[in-house]
Amino acid sequence: MLEDTILLLKFKHGHAQALERIYQKYKTELLSLATAMTHDKDIAEDVLQDVFVSFVRSAKSLNLRTSLRWYLTTAVANRVRNVRRSKHHKIRSLDNLEQITADRHMRPEQRAMTTEEFGMIRNALGQLPELQREVVTLRIHSRMSFKVIAKLQDV
């Protein structure tokens, strides 16, 4: 938290290394979240890029009321929602869930069990309304509290 405060101050004063450190510190977590929400690595990478471009553009006026981590996580979730609403992008269904997480080094029986379990998870998640799927994804991938998620979703 203290490191983020220092990085943010340096970033606001134009230190490129601070931006690079912020990006390196959070990119894996944010990309994982975006991928989990979109089920498409290409769209997830675009989301992450858009979030950081907006972050850079708002550097001078940025006044965080939350931690930098939560700010960026919220920005990713909001950007994914905007992409969903866009006519230019279609977010893949959950059909490729097992491809995203399956391990190629599993024994055949482990892979079969894992594929079956992912199928059950995919079916269960597919029955949830979009906002509820988002809650599950944010809770699991970003370890957000339900209170924070509710605030993010304005519910």
mmCIF file of C-alpha atoms in Angstrom:
data_model
loop_
_atom_site.group_PDB
_atom_site.id
_atom_site.type_symbol
_atom_site.label_atom_id
_atom_site.label_comp_id
_atom_site.label_asym_id
_atom_site.label_seq_id
_atom_site.Cartn_x
_atom_site.Cartn_y
_atom_site.Cartn_z
ATOM 1 C CA MET A 1 0.000 0.000 0.000
ATOM 2 C CA LEU A 2 2.800 2.427 0.883
ATOM 3 C CA GLU A 3 4.668 1.398 -2.262
ATOM 4 C CA ASP A 4 1.546 2.178 -4.308
ATOM 5 C CA THR A 5 1.241 5.627 -2.726
ATOM 6 C CA ILE A 6 4.850 6.425 -3.583
ATOM 7 C CA LEU A 7 4.496 5.009 -7.091
ATOM 8 C CA LEU A 8 1.333 7.005 -7.661
ATOM 9 C CA LEU A 9 3.007 10.241 -6.532
ATOM 10 C CA LYS A 10 5.989 9.612 -8.799
ATOM 11 C CA PHE A 11 3.678 8.681 -11.663
ATOM 12 C CA LYS A 12 1.664 11.879 -11.255
ATOM 13 C CA HIS A 13 4.920 13.829 -11.496
ATOM 14 C CA GLY A 14 5.871 12.192 -14.785
ATOM 15 C CA HIS A 15 8.208 9.387 -13.744
ATOM 16 C CA ALA A 16 7.902 6.741 -16.468
ATOM 17 C CA GLN A 17 9.563 4.121 -14.251
ATOM 18 C CA ALA A 18 6.714 4.467 -11.748
ATOM 19 C CA LEU A 19 4.152 3.709 -14.450
ATOM 20 C CA GLU A 20 6.219 0.743 -15.591
ATOM 21 C CA ARG A 21 6.393 -0.604 -12.013
ATOM 22 C CA ILE A 22 2.620 -0.173 -11.546
ATOM 23 C CA TYR A 23 2.004 -2.008 -14.808
ATOM 24 C CA GLN A 24 4.392 -4.844 -13.952
ATOM 25 C CA LYS A 25 2.950 -5.167 -10.458
ATOM 26 C CA TYR A 26 -0.693 -5.503 -11.550
ATOM 27 C CA LYS A 27 -0.741 -6.700 -15.166
ATOM 28 C CA THR A 28 -0.920 -10.443 -14.439
ATOM 29 C CA GLU A 29 -3.767 -10.105 -11.952
ATOM 30 C CA LEU A 30 -5.698 -7.665 -14.140
ATOM 31 C CA LEU A 31 -5.205 -9.724 -17.293
ATOM 32 C CA SER A 32 -6.379 -12.824 -15.425
ATOM 33 C CA LEU A 33 -9.516 -10.987 -14.313
ATOM 34 C CA ALA A 34 -10.232 -9.628 -17.788
ATOM 35 C CA THR A 35 -9.696 -13.073 -19.317
ATOM 36 C CA ALA A 36 -12.011 -14.672 -16.764
ATOM 37 C CA MET A 37 -14.699 -12.078 -17.479
ATOM 38 C CA THR A 38 -14.403 -12.152 -21.290
ATOM 39 C CA HIS A 39 -13.233 -15.733 -21.915
ATOM 40 C CA ASP A 40 -11.094 -14.279 -24.695
ATOM 41 C CA LYS A 41 -7.417 -13.477 -24.191
ATOM 42 C CA ASP A 42 -7.289 -11.031 -27.116
ATOM 43 C CA ILE A 43 -10.198 -8.974 -25.803
ATOM 44 C CA ALA A 44 -8.728 -9.185 -22.292
ATOM 45 C CA GLU A 45 -5.422 -7.770 -23.543
ATOM 46 C CA ASP A 46 -7.287 -4.948 -25.304
ATOM 47 C CA VAL A 47 -9.183 -4.197 -22.092
ATOM 48 C CA LEU A 48 -5.956 -4.045 -20.098
ATOM 49 C CA GLN A 49 -4.352 -1.755 -22.659
ATOM 50 C CA ASP A 50 -7.407 0.548 -22.667
ATOM 51 C CA VAL A 51 -7.402 0.721 -18.870
ATOM 52 C CA PHE A 52 -3.754 1.738 -18.736
ATOM 53 C CA VAL A 53 -4.140 4.272 -21.556
ATOM 54 C CA SER A 54 -7.007 5.880 -19.617
ATOM 55 C CA PHE A 55 -4.945 5.682 -16.442
ATOM 56 C CA VAL A 56 -2.085 7.566 -18.115
ATOM 57 C CA ARG A 57 -4.421 10.181 -19.591
ATOM 58 C CA SER A 58 -5.971 10.893 -16.196
ATOM 59 C CA ALA A 59 -2.648 11.047 -14.313
ATOM 60 C CA LYS A 60 -2.767 14.743 -13.446
ATOM 61 C CA SER A 61 -6.349 14.735 -12.194
ATOM 62 C CA LEU A 62 -6.269 11.298 -10.546
ATOM 63 C CA ASN A 63 -7.462 11.396 -6.938
ATOM 64 C CA LEU A 64 -7.972 7.890 -5.614
ATOM 65 C CA ARG A 65 -10.392 7.173 -2.785
ATOM 66 C CA THR A 66 -9.462 3.495 -2.775
ATOM 67 C CA SER A 67 -6.260 1.542 -3.163
ATOM 68 C CA LEU A 68 -4.547 1.549 -6.528
ATOM 69 C CA ARG A 69 -5.227 -2.179 -6.862
ATOM 70 C CA TRP A 70 -8.981 -1.740 -6.370
ATOM 71 C CA TYR A 71 -9.024 1.266 -8.673
ATOM 72 C CA LEU A 72 -7.416 -0.705 -11.498
ATOM 73 C CA THR A 73 -9.561 -3.789 -10.815
ATOM 74 C CA THR A 74 -12.702 -1.664 -10.960
ATOM 75 C CA ALA A 75 -11.490 -0.022 -14.160
ATOM 76 C CA VAL A 76 -10.994 -3.451 -15.770
ATOM 77 C CA ALA A 77 -14.461 -4.655 -14.694
ATOM 78 C CA ASN A 78 -16.071 -1.464 -15.985
ATOM 79 C CA ARG A 79 -14.206 -1.666 -19.286
ATOM 80 C CA VAL A 80 -15.322 -5.290 -19.758
ATOM 81 C CA ARG A 81 -18.918 -4.137 -19.208
ATOM 82 C CA ASN A 82 -18.455 -1.438 -21.844
ATOM 83 C CA VAL A 83 -17.054 -3.989 -24.276
ATOM 84 C CA ARG A 84 -20.062 -6.241 -23.658
ATOM 85 C CA ARG A 85 -22.375 -3.362 -24.561
ATOM 86 C CA SER A 86 -20.371 -2.523 -27.665
ATOM 87 C CA LYS A 87 -21.630 -3.754 -31.004
ATOM 88 C CA HIS A 88 -18.067 -4.203 -32.190
ATOM 89 C CA HIS A 89 -17.099 -6.978 -29.788
ATOM 90 C CA LYS A 90 -18.705 -10.256 -28.928
ATOM 91 C CA ILE A 91 -17.494 -11.932 -25.766
ATOM 92 C CA ARG A 92 -17.199 -15.658 -26.143
ATOM 93 C CA SER A 93 -19.478 -17.949 -24.243
ATOM 94 C CA LEU A 94 -18.174 -20.218 -21.536
ATOM 95 C CA ASP A 95 -17.658 -23.041 -24.058
ATOM 96 C CA ASN A 96 -13.873 -22.633 -23.974
ATOM 97 C CA LEU A 97 -13.537 -22.577 -20.185
ATOM 98 C CA GLU A 98 -11.698 -25.895 -20.007
ATOM 99 C CA GLN A 99 -9.281 -24.779 -22.739
ATOM 100 C CA ILE A 100 -8.373 -21.710 -20.704
ATOM 101 C CA THR A 101 -7.393 -23.664 -17.621
ATOM 102 C CA ALA A 102 -6.738 -27.283 -18.637
ATOM 103 C CA ASP A 103 -3.214 -28.533 -18.017
ATOM 104 C CA ARG A 104 -1.636 -30.406 -20.918
ATOM 105 C CA HIS A 105 0.553 -32.414 -18.564
ATOM 106 C CA MET A 106 -2.350 -34.156 -16.818
ATOM 107 C CA ARG A 107 -2.844 -37.866 -17.044
ATOM 108 C CA PRO A 108 -5.793 -38.817 -19.298
ATOM 109 C CA GLU A 109 -8.071 -39.748 -16.384
ATOM 110 C CA GLN A 110 -7.286 -36.456 -14.620
ATOM 111 C CA ARG A 111 -7.983 -34.531 -17.799
ATOM 112 C CA ALA A 112 -11.316 -36.341 -18.248
ATOM 113 C CA MET A 113 -12.367 -35.567 -14.677
ATOM 114 C CA THR A 114 -11.251 -31.953 -14.995
ATOM 115 C CA THR A 115 -13.066 -31.533 -18.308
ATOM 116 C CA GLU A 116 -16.235 -32.969 -16.777
ATOM 117 C CA GLU A 117 -15.956 -30.692 -13.739
ATOM 118 C CA PHE A 118 -15.395 -27.645 -15.962
ATOM 119 C CA GLY A 119 -18.434 -28.654 -17.979
ATOM 120 C CA MET A 120 -20.563 -28.708 -14.834
ATOM 121 C CA ILE A 121 -19.145 -25.346 -13.719
ATOM 122 C CA ARG A 122 -19.699 -23.887 -17.190
ATOM 123 C CA ASN A 123 -23.308 -25.076 -17.193
ATOM 124 C CA ALA A 124 -23.951 -23.712 -13.697
ATOM 125 C CA LEU A 125 -22.373 -20.334 -14.494
ATOM 126 C CA GLY A 126 -24.212 -20.216 -17.809
ATOM 127 C CA GLN A 127 -27.532 -20.386 -15.965
ATOM 128 C CA LEU A 128 -26.718 -17.297 -13.924
ATOM 129 C CA PRO A 129 -27.660 -13.837 -15.113
ATOM 130 C CA GLU A 130 -24.691 -11.821 -16.409
ATOM 131 C CA LEU A 131 -24.359 -9.642 -13.289
ATOM 132 C CA GLN A 132 -24.301 -12.684 -11.012
ATOM 133 C CA ARG A 133 -21.642 -14.348 -13.183
ATOM 134 C CA GLU A 134 -19.652 -11.155 -12.813
ATOM 135 C CA VAL A 135 -19.970 -11.325 -9.016
ATOM 136 C CA VAL A 136 -18.600 -14.868 -8.978
ATOM 137 C CA THR A 137 -15.741 -13.924 -11.295
ATOM 138 C CA LEU A 138 -14.783 -10.819 -9.315
ATOM 139 C CA ARG A 139 -14.974 -12.721 -6.034
ATOM 140 C CA ILE A 140 -12.805 -15.605 -7.222
ATOM 141 C CA HIS A 141 -10.295 -13.834 -9.465
ATOM 142 C CA SER A 142 -9.894 -10.511 -7.670
ATOM 143 C CA ARG A 143 -10.719 -11.590 -4.138
ATOM 144 C CA MET A 144 -13.094 -8.639 -3.830
ATOM 145 C CA SER A 145 -15.508 -8.596 -0.938
ATOM 146 C CA PHE A 146 -19.192 -8.788 -1.758
ATOM 147 C CA LYS A 147 -19.607 -5.288 -0.343
ATOM 148 C CA VAL A 148 -17.017 -3.907 -2.776
ATOM 149 C CA ILE A 149 -18.569 -5.833 -5.674
ATOM 150 C CA ALA A 150 -22.006 -4.483 -4.771
ATOM 151 C CA LYS A 151 -20.647 -0.949 -4.767
ATOM 152 C CA LEU A 152 -18.917 -1.578 -8.105
ATOM 153 C CA GLN A 153 -22.155 -2.870 -9.623
ATOM 154 C CA ASP A 154 -24.167 -0.106 -7.981
ATOM 155 C CA VAL A 155 -26.545 -2.570 -6.312
#
